[in-house]
Amino acid sequence: MTEQNAVVSNVSAAITSQDKINSIVWKACDTFRGVVDPSEYKNYILVFLFIKYISDVWKDNYEKLVKEFGDDKERIRRRLERERFKLDKTCSYDYLFAHRNDARIGQIINEALEKIEEDNKSKLEGVFRNIDFNSDLQLGETRERNARLKNLIEDFSDDKLDLRPSKVGGSDIIGNVYEYLIARFAAGAGKKGGEFYTPPQVSKLLAKLVEPKEGDRICDPACGSGSLLIKAANEIGCDNYSLYGQESNGGTWALCKMNMFLHAKDNARVEWGDTLNNPKLIEGDKLMKFDVVVANPPFSLDKWGAENASSDKFNRFWRGVPPKNRGDYAFISHMVETAVADGGRAGVVVPHGVLFREGSEKKIRKQLIEEDNCLDAIVGLPQNMFYGTGIPAAILIFKKNRKNKDILFIDASADYASVKNQNILRDKDIEKIVKTYKARKSIAGYSYLASMQELKDNDYNLNIPRYVDNFKQKSEIDIEKTQKEIEELETKLTKVRKKIKSYLKEMSFDKNISQDGLELFREC
């Protein structure tokens, strides 16, 4: 086999393994469908995938050490102590499988999760606190609950679901199946889906636009399940970076912690709490600063804490306090303030209203443009890209300490593919946006580099159509050709009318109308 063929074969095998694992794990959801709400059963599925993964990794490591050290149990034990995580035998998937018929199986799983947390406090403390495998409310009374848990355990016993790194080729496949599940759950969760998951194409685009570099500190202050943070880290191409995040929803925070672990980003610091009212990424008595800040915060968040903003001890809202029923500029203000002063980059997904609304939002927008000179680019995205809302969104890119004083507008709203009920950015669409952003040039119907004077003349209204005219002129109509087509249609219509008249005459004498007549009536 040639080297090229070997590469193709390996890629094909990886895709096959990914698809098989995705299919098996998604089928496991059948245990809960119809009896448990999807917003709840996703936690049971994802937690069990996590248990299966760490169990298989532990087993893989143990088997390698046995080959290396034979019967020397002490040396094996010492080496296992230095692994990424610890796993007691009573917490392993194999142990749970052996006890799947136990009347206490729900409690046994709970105890295993508690032990996993206790043995891995620095990485997993609190991750499973909101999940109860012994819940009557969520899983039914004892007999029904035990039957469902037994089915769940057996679903994960499929021989094809061997998640040992030596079998699946590393952590990428495991991380990908976790992302696959989160995406499927987000798609089925309606509006709530957008609260914990950013479409992967949007994450990829945003990560490329902020250009993470080796050694960077990267933060997402509204990190959801962590997919955007992971995409930003993957842009760097090495492990020399640090990840930080904060998430207000406890269940989603737990998803993020597990997601980081499954992508081998164990050292990511992800805090649980409300970023706007209780930021937890603090150094001393000041906000931590980051080279890159990215986020897809909830659109126009109501009751975000405006009443406390004027007394914010970190003075994040000095440009103005956003409206109490629209928190978009509250997140933007936080992100800009936490980006390092010299070259810090921030990228945020926002609804289009952020670009042109009046009042306090206009005041903040003007400050960011005119005095701070940190708004670098605006990218308009296609509509119907985000879970739970069909409205189009935009990406704002900020850069601290810019030399230029213009803003690049990109209207990418017409470039996408439709997949089922959702639009997606294709690789070529992402590449076109990034290339245009880096070139920083005006392209007719697609981008425009607006000067500071033009922004002032438009009274700091950043509505993209003011700057990018993407109206496509319709081609001129060929009058002679059109007239000829009309005459041909009229000739055909005359013939059809004659046939109909003959069939009507036939019907008046014969109740059994011919088949040709019936077909013609159907066509008409």
Short mmCIF file of C-alpha atoms in Angstrom, two decimals:
data_model
loop_
_atom_site.label_atom_id
_atom_site.label_comp_id
_atom_site.label_asym_id
_atom_site.label_seq_id
_atom_site.Cartn_x
_atom_site.Cartn_y
_atom_site.Cartn_z
CA MET A 1 0.00 0.00 0.00
CA THR A 2 1.38 3.42 -0.96
CA GLU A 3 1.75 6.17 1.63
CA GLN A 4 -1.07 8.13 -0.02
CA ASN A 5 -3.39 5.12 0.00
CA ALA A 6 -2.55 4.48 3.63
CA VAL A 7 -3.52 8.04 4.53
CA VAL A 8 -6.81 7.74 2.63
CA SER A 9 -7.50 4.40 4.32
CA ASN A 10 -6.83 5.84 7.78
CA VAL A 11 -9.09 8.84 7.13
CA SER A 12 -11.83 6.54 5.86
CA ALA A 13 -11.50 4.30 8.93
CA ALA A 14 -11.68 7.33 11.24
CA ILE A 15 -14.84 8.58 9.53
CA THR A 16 -16.40 5.14 9.76
CA SER A 17 -15.53 4.85 13.45
CA GLN A 18 -16.92 8.32 14.12
CA ASP A 19 -20.18 7.56 12.34
CA LYS A 20 -20.56 4.20 14.10
CA ILE A 21 -19.95 5.66 17.54
CA ASN A 22 -22.32 8.57 16.85
CA SER A 23 -25.03 6.16 15.73
CA ILE A 24 -24.65 3.84 18.73
CA VAL A 25 -24.71 6.63 21.28
CA TRP A 26 -27.63 8.40 19.65
CA LYS A 27 -29.58 5.13 19.64
CA ALA A 28 -29.06 4.95 23.41
CA CYS A 29 -31.41 7.92 23.67
CA ASP A 30 -34.28 5.57 22.78
CA THR A 31 -34.19 4.44 26.41
CA PHE A 32 -35.58 7.83 27.46
CA ARG A 33 -37.51 9.13 24.45
CA GLY A 34 -41.17 9.62 25.21
CA VAL A 35 -40.77 9.24 28.97
CA VAL A 36 -38.16 11.85 29.89
CA ASP A 37 -37.92 15.38 28.53
CA PRO A 38 -34.99 15.75 26.07
CA SER A 39 -33.65 18.72 28.07
CA GLU A 40 -33.25 16.31 30.97
CA TYR A 41 -32.26 13.02 29.36
CA LYS A 42 -29.39 14.65 27.49
CA ASN A 43 -27.61 14.88 30.85
CA TYR A 44 -27.96 11.14 31.51
CA ILE A 45 -26.67 10.24 28.05
CA LEU A 46 -23.73 12.66 28.14
CA VAL A 47 -22.71 11.66 31.66
CA PHE A 48 -22.81 8.01 30.73
CA LEU A 49 -20.70 8.65 27.64
CA PHE A 50 -18.23 10.35 29.96
CA ILE A 51 -18.16 7.36 32.33
CA LYS A 52 -17.65 4.98 29.42
CA TYR A 53 -14.82 7.12 28.05
CA ILE A 54 -12.82 7.47 31.26
CA SER A 55 -13.34 3.78 32.01
CA ASP A 56 -12.01 2.74 28.61
CA VAL A 57 -9.06 5.13 28.86
CA TRP A 58 -8.23 3.78 32.32
CA LYS A 59 -8.48 0.21 31.04
CA ASP A 60 -6.26 1.07 28.07
CA ASN A 61 -3.60 2.57 30.34
CA TYR A 62 -3.75 -0.37 32.73
CA GLU A 63 -3.32 -2.93 29.94
CA LYS A 64 -0.28 -1.06 28.62
CA LEU A 65 1.29 -0.97 32.09
CA VAL A 66 0.69 -4.70 32.60
CA LYS A 67 2.55 -5.38 29.35
CA GLU A 68 5.38 -3.15 30.54
CA PHE A 69 5.67 -4.21 34.20
CA GLY A 70 4.04 -7.65 34.29
CA ASP A 71 2.99 -8.66 37.82
CA ASP A 72 4.65 -5.69 39.54
CA LYS A 73 1.40 -4.25 40.94
CA GLU A 74 3.15 -1.58 43.00
CA ARG A 75 4.87 -0.05 39.97
CA ILE A 76 1.59 -0.21 38.05
CA ARG A 77 -0.21 1.51 40.93
CA ARG A 78 2.36 4.30 41.15
CA ARG A 79 2.17 4.94 37.41
CA LEU A 80 -1.63 5.03 37.49
CA GLU A 81 -1.44 7.62 40.27
CA ARG A 82 0.26 9.96 37.82
CA GLU A 83 -2.37 9.66 35.08
CA ARG A 84 -4.70 12.51 34.02
CA PHE A 85 -7.37 11.25 36.40
CA LYS A 86 -8.04 8.53 38.95
CA LEU A 87 -10.73 5.88 38.64
CA ASP A 88 -11.66 3.48 41.40
CA LYS A 89 -12.82 0.06 40.18
CA THR A 90 -16.26 0.69 41.75
CA CYS A 91 -16.68 3.69 39.44
CA SER A 92 -15.84 1.97 36.17
CA TYR A 93 -18.32 1.16 33.43
CA ASP A 94 -17.49 -2.56 33.78
CA TYR A 95 -18.45 -2.43 37.45
CA LEU A 96 -21.76 -0.73 36.65
CA PHE A 97 -22.42 -3.26 33.88
CA ALA A 98 -21.83 -6.12 36.31
CA HIS A 99 -24.38 -4.55 38.69
CA ARG A 100 -26.95 -3.56 36.07
CA ASN A 101 -29.56 -5.91 37.57
CA ASP A 102 -29.03 -4.64 41.12
CA ALA A 103 -32.15 -3.17 42.74
CA ARG A 104 -29.99 -0.21 43.86
CA ILE A 105 -28.48 0.50 40.46
CA GLY A 106 -29.51 4.19 40.46
CA GLN A 107 -27.82 4.76 43.81
CA ILE A 108 -24.77 2.75 42.74
CA ILE A 109 -24.30 5.08 39.74
CA ASN A 110 -24.73 8.14 41.98
CA GLU A 111 -22.09 6.84 44.38
CA ALA A 112 -19.72 6.18 41.49
CA LEU A 113 -20.12 9.77 40.27
CA GLU A 114 -19.50 11.13 43.78
CA LYS A 115 -16.34 9.05 44.05
CA ILE A 116 -15.10 10.23 40.62
CA GLU A 117 -15.56 13.84 41.75
CA GLU A 118 -13.85 13.22 45.08
CA ASP A 119 -10.83 11.55 43.47
CA ASN A 120 -10.46 14.27 40.80
CA LYS A 121 -11.42 17.45 42.66
CA SER A 122 -9.19 19.82 40.75
CA LYS A 123 -10.78 18.87 37.44
CA LEU A 124 -14.25 17.51 38.11
CA GLU A 125 -15.50 18.80 41.45
CA GLY A 126 -19.20 19.59 41.29
CA VAL A 127 -19.65 18.41 37.70
CA PHE A 128 -22.24 15.76 38.57
CA ARG A 129 -24.04 17.60 41.36
CA ASN A 130 -27.12 18.32 39.26
CA ILE A 131 -27.66 14.79 37.93
CA ASP A 132 -29.51 12.11 39.88
CA PHE A 133 -29.71 8.57 38.50
CA ASN A 134 -31.97 7.61 41.40
CA SER A 135 -34.67 10.22 40.77
CA ASP A 136 -38.30 9.12 40.88
CA LEU A 137 -39.33 12.45 39.36
CA GLN A 138 -37.11 12.16 36.28
CA LEU A 139 -36.74 8.41 35.75
CA GLY A 140 -39.90 6.95 37.28
CA GLU A 141 -40.59 4.62 40.17
CA THR A 142 -38.08 1.93 41.15
CA ARG A 143 -39.06 -0.84 38.73
CA GLU A 144 -39.37 1.47 35.71
CA ARG A 145 -36.23 3.39 36.65
CA ASN A 146 -34.15 0.26 37.07
CA ALA A 147 -35.34 -1.10 33.71
CA ARG A 148 -34.36 2.15 31.97
CA LEU A 149 -30.97 2.28 33.62
CA LYS A 150 -30.30 -1.34 32.73
CA ASN A 151 -31.16 -0.58 29.10
CA LEU A 152 -28.90 2.46 29.15
CA ILE A 153 -25.96 0.49 30.54
CA GLU A 154 -26.47 -2.28 28.00
CA ASP A 155 -26.69 0.24 25.14
CA PHE A 156 -23.14 1.31 25.98
CA SER A 157 -21.92 -2.29 26.02
CA ASP A 158 -21.89 -2.51 22.21
CA ASP A 159 -18.55 -4.01 21.12
CA LYS A 160 -18.22 -1.24 18.53
CA LEU A 161 -18.31 1.35 21.29
CA ASP A 162 -14.75 0.74 22.44
CA LEU A 163 -13.52 4.22 23.36
CA ARG A 164 -9.95 3.28 24.23
CA PRO A 165 -7.56 5.74 22.55
CA SER A 166 -5.61 2.84 21.06
CA LYS A 167 -8.82 1.72 19.32
CA VAL A 168 -10.27 5.02 18.14
CA GLY A 169 -7.07 6.92 17.41
CA GLY A 170 -7.03 9.54 20.13
CA SER A 171 -9.37 11.96 21.86
CA ASP A 172 -10.68 13.71 18.73
CA ILE A 173 -13.30 11.08 17.99
CA ILE A 174 -14.51 11.08 21.60
CA GLY A 175 -14.69 14.85 21.70
CA ASN A 176 -16.46 14.83 18.34
CA VAL A 177 -19.14 12.40 19.45
CA TYR A 178 -19.77 14.55 22.52
CA GLU A 179 -20.10 17.61 20.28
CA TYR A 180 -22.34 15.60 17.94
CA LEU A 181 -24.69 14.75 20.80
CA ILE A 182 -24.74 18.31 22.13
CA ALA A 183 -25.59 19.57 18.63
CA ARG A 184 -28.42 17.04 18.26
CA PHE A 185 -29.82 17.97 21.66
CA ALA A 186 -29.51 21.69 20.89
CA ALA A 187 -31.35 21.23 17.58
CA GLY A 188 -34.22 19.52 19.41
CA ALA A 189 -34.36 21.97 22.31
CA GLY A 190 -35.73 24.90 20.32
CA LYS A 191 -34.96 28.29 21.82
CA LYS A 192 -33.13 26.72 24.77
CA GLY A 193 -30.73 25.02 22.38
CA GLY A 194 -29.07 28.33 21.58
CA GLU A 195 -28.34 28.86 25.25
CA PHE A 196 -25.71 26.16 25.41
CA TYR A 197 -24.45 25.58 21.89
CA THR A 198 -22.98 27.71 19.10
CA PRO A 199 -23.20 26.18 15.60
CA PRO A 200 -19.75 24.79 14.74
CA GLN A 201 -19.37 26.82 11.54
CA VAL A 202 -19.96 30.06 13.45
CA SER A 203 -17.47 28.99 16.13
CA LYS A 204 -14.92 28.15 13.47
CA LEU A 205 -15.37 31.50 11.72
CA LEU A 206 -15.19 33.52 14.93
CA ALA A 207 -12.09 31.63 16.06
CA LYS A 208 -10.33 32.41 12.78
CA LEU A 209 -11.27 36.08 12.87
CA VAL A 210 -9.72 36.69 16.32
CA GLU A 211 -6.54 34.86 15.28
CA PRO A 212 -5.43 33.10 18.52
CA LYS A 213 -1.67 32.74 18.83
CA GLU A 214 0.75 30.57 20.73
CA GLY A 215 0.93 31.59 24.39
CA ASP A 216 -2.44 33.40 24.36
CA ARG A 217 -4.91 33.53 27.20
CA ILE A 218 -8.34 32.83 25.67
CA CYS A 219 -11.64 33.48 27.45
CA ASP A 220 -15.35 32.98 26.78
CA PRO A 221 -17.42 34.79 29.45
CA ALA A 222 -20.64 33.08 28.30
CA CYS A 223 -19.10 29.75 27.37
CA GLY A 224 -22.13 27.45 27.26
CA SER A 225 -20.94 23.91 26.57
CA GLY A 226 -17.49 25.17 25.56
CA SER A 227 -17.50 24.51 21.81
CA LEU A 228 -16.38 28.04 20.89
CA LEU A 229 -13.48 27.93 23.36
CA ILE A 230 -12.35 24.60 21.95
CA LYS A 231 -12.51 25.89 18.36
CA ALA A 232 -10.41 28.92 19.34
CA ALA A 233 -7.81 26.70 21.01
CA ASN A 234 -7.64 24.38 18.01
CA GLU A 235 -6.72 27.32 15.75
CA ILE A 236 -3.36 27.65 17.48
CA GLY A 237 -1.91 24.30 16.44
CA CYS A 238 -0.05 23.57 19.66
CA ASP A 239 -0.75 23.20 23.40
CA ASN A 240 0.85 26.47 24.48
CA TYR A 241 -2.23 28.45 25.51
CA SER A 242 -4.62 28.72 28.45
CA LEU A 243 -8.41 28.57 28.40
CA TYR A 244 -10.87 30.34 30.69
CA GLY A 245 -14.64 30.52 30.76
CA GLN A 246 -17.68 31.32 32.85
CA GLU A 247 -21.22 29.99 32.53
CA SER A 248 -24.29 30.93 34.57
CA ASN A 249 -26.33 27.75 34.08
CA GLY A 250 -25.14 24.94 36.36
CA GLY A 251 -26.14 22.11 34.04
CA THR A 252 -24.50 23.75 31.05
CA TRP A 253 -21.38 24.50 33.11
CA ALA A 254 -21.13 20.76 33.84
CA LEU A 255 -21.44 19.99 30.11
CA CYS A 256 -18.59 22.40 29.46
CA LYS A 257 -16.34 20.82 32.09
CA MET A 258 -16.91 17.35 30.61
CA ASN A 259 -16.48 18.68 27.08
CA MET A 260 -13.10 20.15 27.99
CA PHE A 261 -12.03 16.88 29.57
CA LEU A 262 -13.09 14.80 26.58
CA HIS A 263 -11.09 17.13 24.30
CA ALA A 264 -8.03 16.66 26.55
CA LYS A 265 -8.16 20.29 27.70
CA ASP A 266 -8.16 19.32 31.36
CA ASN A 267 -6.52 22.50 32.60
CA ALA A 268 -9.17 24.87 31.30
CA ARG A 269 -10.53 27.02 34.13
CA VAL A 270 -14.30 27.21 33.80
CA GLU A 271 -16.26 29.01 36.53
CA TRP A 272 -19.92 28.71 37.39
CA GLY A 273 -21.66 32.04 37.89
CA ASP A 274 -23.21 35.14 36.32
CA THR A 275 -20.48 36.98 34.42
CA LEU A 276 -22.29 40.33 34.39
CA ASN A 277 -23.24 40.40 38.08
CA ASN A 278 -20.58 38.17 39.60
CA PRO A 279 -17.47 37.78 37.41
CA LYS A 280 -15.25 35.07 38.85
CA LEU A 281 -12.20 35.31 36.62
CA ILE A 282 -10.35 37.65 38.95
CA GLU A 283 -6.70 38.37 39.71
CA GLY A 284 -6.26 40.10 43.02
CA ASP A 285 -9.08 42.63 43.08
CA LYS A 286 -9.15 43.19 39.32
CA LEU A 287 -10.64 41.46 36.31
CA MET A 288 -8.33 39.01 34.58
CA LYS A 289 -7.08 40.23 31.22
CA PHE A 290 -6.99 38.05 28.08
CA ASP A 291 -5.35 38.15 24.68
CA VAL A 292 -8.50 36.79 23.07
CA VAL A 293 -12.11 37.07 24.25
CA VAL A 294 -14.90 35.32 22.32
CA ALA A 295 -18.57 34.79 23.06
CA ASN A 296 -22.01 34.03 21.70
CA PRO A 297 -24.00 35.48 24.61
CA PRO A 298 -27.80 35.25 24.86
CA PHE A 299 -29.37 37.74 22.48
CA SER A 300 -30.92 40.84 24.11
CA LEU A 301 -30.93 39.32 27.59
CA ASP A 302 -33.70 40.75 29.77
CA LYS A 303 -33.11 41.60 33.46
CA TRP A 304 -29.35 41.27 33.09
CA GLY A 305 -28.58 43.46 36.14
CA ALA A 306 -28.76 47.03 34.87
CA GLU A 307 -29.75 48.23 38.34
CA ASN A 308 -26.30 47.27 39.65
CA ALA A 309 -24.23 48.43 36.66
CA SER A 310 -23.61 52.03 37.76
CA SER A 311 -21.99 50.76 40.97
CA ASP A 312 -20.00 47.97 39.31
CA LYS A 313 -16.77 47.68 41.29
CA PHE A 314 -14.82 46.89 38.12
CA ASN A 315 -16.19 49.99 36.31
CA ARG A 316 -17.03 47.96 33.21
CA PHE A 317 -19.95 50.18 32.18
CA TRP A 318 -18.23 53.56 32.17
CA ARG A 319 -19.25 54.14 28.55
CA GLY A 320 -22.91 53.92 29.57
CA VAL A 321 -25.42 51.50 31.09
CA PRO A 322 -27.24 49.37 28.48
CA PRO A 323 -31.07 49.11 28.65
CA LYS A 324 -32.32 46.80 31.40
CA ASN A 325 -34.18 44.63 28.87
CA ARG A 326 -31.28 44.27 26.39
CA GLY A 327 -27.97 43.01 27.77
CA ASP A 328 -26.05 42.88 24.47
CA TYR A 329 -23.83 45.88 25.22
CA ALA A 330 -23.34 44.68 28.79
CA PHE A 331 -21.55 41.58 27.43
CA ILE A 332 -19.70 43.69 24.86
CA SER A 333 -18.54 46.12 27.56
CA HIS A 334 -17.31 43.27 29.75
CA MET A 335 -15.44 41.66 26.86
CA VAL A 336 -13.73 44.86 25.73
CA GLU A 337 -12.70 45.64 29.31
CA THR A 338 -11.17 42.18 29.79
CA ALA A 339 -9.12 42.27 26.57
CA VAL A 340 -5.47 43.28 27.14
CA ALA A 341 -4.74 46.91 26.30
CA ASP A 342 -2.03 46.23 23.76
CA GLY A 343 -3.39 44.12 20.93
CA GLY A 344 -6.21 42.32 22.74
CA ARG A 345 -8.88 40.91 20.40
CA ALA A 346 -12.55 40.29 21.08
CA GLY A 347 -15.17 38.66 18.87
CA VAL A 348 -18.85 38.52 19.78
CA VAL A 349 -22.04 37.31 18.08
CA VAL A 350 -24.88 39.84 18.35
CA PRO A 351 -28.35 40.56 16.94
CA HIS A 352 -28.42 43.29 14.28
CA GLY A 353 -30.19 45.74 16.59
CA VAL A 354 -26.84 46.30 18.30
CA LEU A 355 -25.69 48.07 15.12
CA PHE A 356 -28.33 50.80 14.98
CA ARG A 357 -30.49 51.07 18.12
CA GLU A 358 -30.71 54.51 19.71
CA GLY A 359 -30.53 55.67 23.34
CA SER A 360 -27.84 54.40 25.67
CA GLU A 361 -26.77 51.78 23.14
CA LYS A 362 -25.94 54.49 20.62
CA LYS A 363 -23.89 56.32 23.26
CA ILE A 364 -21.85 53.19 23.97
CA ARG A 365 -21.48 52.44 20.25
CA LYS A 366 -20.21 55.97 19.56
CA GLN A 367 -17.69 55.69 22.39
CA LEU A 368 -16.35 52.39 21.12
CA ILE A 369 -15.97 53.80 17.61
CA GLU A 370 -14.84 57.37 18.08
CA GLU A 371 -12.90 57.55 21.32
CA ASP A 372 -11.77 53.99 21.98
CA ASN A 373 -11.17 53.22 18.29
CA CYS A 374 -11.41 49.49 18.96
CA LEU A 375 -14.26 48.31 16.72
CA ASP A 376 -12.40 46.72 13.80
CA ALA A 377 -14.96 44.85 11.68
CA ILE A 378 -18.60 43.82 11.37
CA VAL A 379 -19.65 40.61 9.61
CA GLY A 380 -23.29 40.06 8.70
CA LEU A 381 -24.28 36.38 8.80
CA PRO A 382 -27.09 34.53 6.99
CA GLN A 383 -30.43 34.18 8.73
CA ASN A 384 -31.63 30.96 10.37
CA MET A 385 -28.21 29.82 11.56
CA PHE A 386 -28.80 29.68 15.30
CA TYR A 387 -30.89 27.24 17.32
CA GLY A 388 -34.14 28.72 18.55
CA THR A 389 -34.15 31.86 16.39
CA GLY A 390 -34.32 32.50 12.66
CA ILE A 391 -33.13 36.10 12.86
CA PRO A 392 -29.82 36.98 11.21
CA ALA A 393 -26.90 37.85 13.47
CA ALA A 394 -23.62 39.65 13.10
CA ILE A 395 -20.10 39.24 14.43
CA LEU A 396 -18.31 42.24 15.90
CA ILE A 397 -14.51 42.16 16.01
CA PHE A 398 -12.69 44.49 18.41
CA LYS A 399 -8.97 45.19 18.53
CA LYS A 400 -7.28 47.17 21.26
CA ASN A 401 -4.66 49.77 20.36
CA ARG A 402 -5.50 49.88 16.64
CA LYS A 403 -3.51 52.12 14.34
CA ASN A 404 -6.16 52.50 11.64
CA LYS A 405 -9.41 54.40 12.18
CA ASP A 406 -11.82 52.69 9.84
CA ILE A 407 -14.29 49.81 10.12
CA LEU A 408 -14.61 46.96 7.64
CA PHE A 409 -18.18 45.87 6.84
CA ILE A 410 -18.71 42.40 5.35
CA ASP A 411 -22.13 41.24 4.17
CA ALA A 412 -21.92 37.45 4.10
CA SER A 413 -25.69 36.97 4.39
CA ALA A 414 -26.12 35.49 0.91
CA ASP A 415 -23.41 32.82 1.11
CA TYR A 416 -24.60 29.62 2.78
CA ALA A 417 -26.03 26.15 2.29
CA SER A 418 -29.42 24.99 3.56
CA VAL A 419 -29.38 21.71 5.49
CA LYS A 420 -32.78 20.49 6.62
CA ASN A 421 -34.29 23.40 8.54
CA GLN A 422 -31.09 25.33 9.15
CA ASN A 423 -28.59 27.35 7.16
CA ILE A 424 -24.88 26.68 7.53
CA LEU A 425 -21.66 28.34 6.45
CA ARG A 426 -19.60 26.19 4.11
CA ASP A 427 -15.81 26.07 4.29
CA LYS A 428 -15.62 28.24 1.17
CA ASP A 429 -17.91 30.82 2.81
CA ILE A 430 -15.73 30.95 5.91
CA GLU A 431 -12.58 31.18 3.79
CA LYS A 432 -14.05 34.08 1.78
CA ILE A 433 -14.96 36.02 4.94
CA VAL A 434 -11.56 35.51 6.57
CA LYS A 435 -9.69 36.38 3.37
CA THR A 436 -11.73 39.58 2.98
CA TYR A 437 -11.18 40.51 6.61
CA LYS A 438 -7.42 40.11 6.32
CA ALA A 439 -7.22 41.97 2.98
CA ARG A 440 -9.30 44.81 4.44
CA LYS A 441 -10.58 46.02 1.09
CA SER A 442 -13.92 47.03 -0.38
CA ILE A 443 -15.51 44.46 -2.72
CA ALA A 444 -18.61 45.53 -4.64
CA GLY A 445 -21.72 43.94 -3.12
CA TYR A 446 -19.75 42.15 -0.39
CA SER A 447 -17.54 44.43 1.74
CA TYR A 448 -16.81 48.09 2.41
CA LEU A 449 -14.06 49.85 4.32
CA ALA A 450 -15.76 52.84 5.95
CA SER A 451 -13.78 55.88 7.09
CA MET A 452 -14.33 57.61 10.41
CA GLN A 453 -15.93 60.54 8.59
CA GLU A 454 -18.47 58.23 6.90
CA LEU A 455 -19.32 56.72 10.29
CA LYS A 456 -19.88 60.20 11.71
CA ASP A 457 -21.96 61.23 8.68
CA ASN A 458 -24.19 58.22 9.34
CA ASP A 459 -24.52 59.29 12.98
CA TYR A 460 -22.76 56.08 14.10
CA ASN A 461 -25.47 53.89 12.63
CA LEU A 462 -23.68 50.67 11.66
CA ASN A 463 -26.51 48.96 9.82
CA ILE A 464 -24.67 46.96 7.17
CA PRO A 465 -26.87 47.91 4.14
CA ARG A 466 -25.85 51.55 4.70
CA TYR A 467 -22.34 50.60 3.69
CA VAL A 468 -22.59 47.45 1.54
CA ASP A 469 -25.03 47.53 -1.35
CA ASN A 470 -25.72 43.87 -2.13
CA PHE A 471 -28.70 44.62 -4.39
CA LYS A 472 -28.33 42.52 -7.51
CA GLN A 473 -29.52 44.31 -10.65
CA LYS A 474 -31.93 42.13 -12.59
CA SER A 475 -30.93 41.38 -16.16
CA GLU A 476 -32.71 43.34 -18.89
CA ILE A 477 -35.81 41.74 -20.38
CA ASP A 478 -35.67 40.73 -24.05
CA ILE A 479 -39.04 42.07 -25.25
CA GLU A 480 -39.03 40.29 -28.64
CA LYS A 481 -38.09 36.94 -27.11
CA THR A 482 -40.72 37.28 -24.40
CA GLN A 483 -43.41 38.19 -26.96
CA LYS A 484 -42.55 35.12 -29.02
CA GLU A 485 -42.83 32.87 -25.92
CA ILE A 486 -46.26 34.36 -25.12
CA GLU A 487 -47.48 33.67 -28.67
CA GLU A 488 -46.29 30.05 -28.47
CA LEU A 489 -48.11 29.59 -25.14
CA GLU A 490 -51.30 31.07 -26.61
CA THR A 491 -51.12 28.62 -29.54
CA LYS A 492 -50.75 25.70 -27.12
CA LEU A 493 -53.62 27.03 -25.00
CA THR A 494 -55.89 27.18 -28.07
CA LYS A 495 -55.16 23.50 -28.82
CA VAL A 496 -55.86 22.49 -25.22
CA ARG A 497 -59.19 24.34 -25.26
CA LYS A 498 -60.22 22.48 -28.39
CA LYS A 499 -59.40 19.13 -26.74
CA ILE A 500 -61.32 20.05 -23.60
CA LYS A 501 -64.30 21.05 -25.74
CA SER A 502 -64.25 17.66 -27.52
CA TYR A 503 -64.04 15.78 -24.20
CA LEU A 504 -66.92 17.78 -22.76
CA LYS A 505 -68.96 16.85 -25.84
CA GLU A 506 -68.00 13.22 -25.30
CA MET A 507 -69.11 13.40 -21.67
CA SER A 508 -72.51 14.73 -22.62
CA PHE A 509 -73.16 11.54 -24.65
CA ASP A 510 -71.15 8.97 -22.67
CA LYS A 511 -70.87 8.78 -18.90
CA ASN A 512 -67.65 6.77 -19.28
CA ILE A 513 -65.20 9.55 -20.14
CA SER A 514 -62.03 8.36 -21.84
CA GLN A 515 -58.80 7.92 -19.93
CA ASP A 516 -57.16 10.59 -22.11
CA GLY A 517 -59.86 12.99 -21.05
CA LEU A 518 -59.32 12.30 -17.39
CA GLU A 519 -55.58 12.78 -17.71
CA LEU A 520 -56.06 16.06 -19.49
CA PHE A 521 -58.40 17.33 -16.77
CA ARG A 522 -55.79 16.40 -14.16
CA GLU A 523 -53.15 18.35 -16.06
CA CYS A 524 -55.44 21.35 -16.35
#
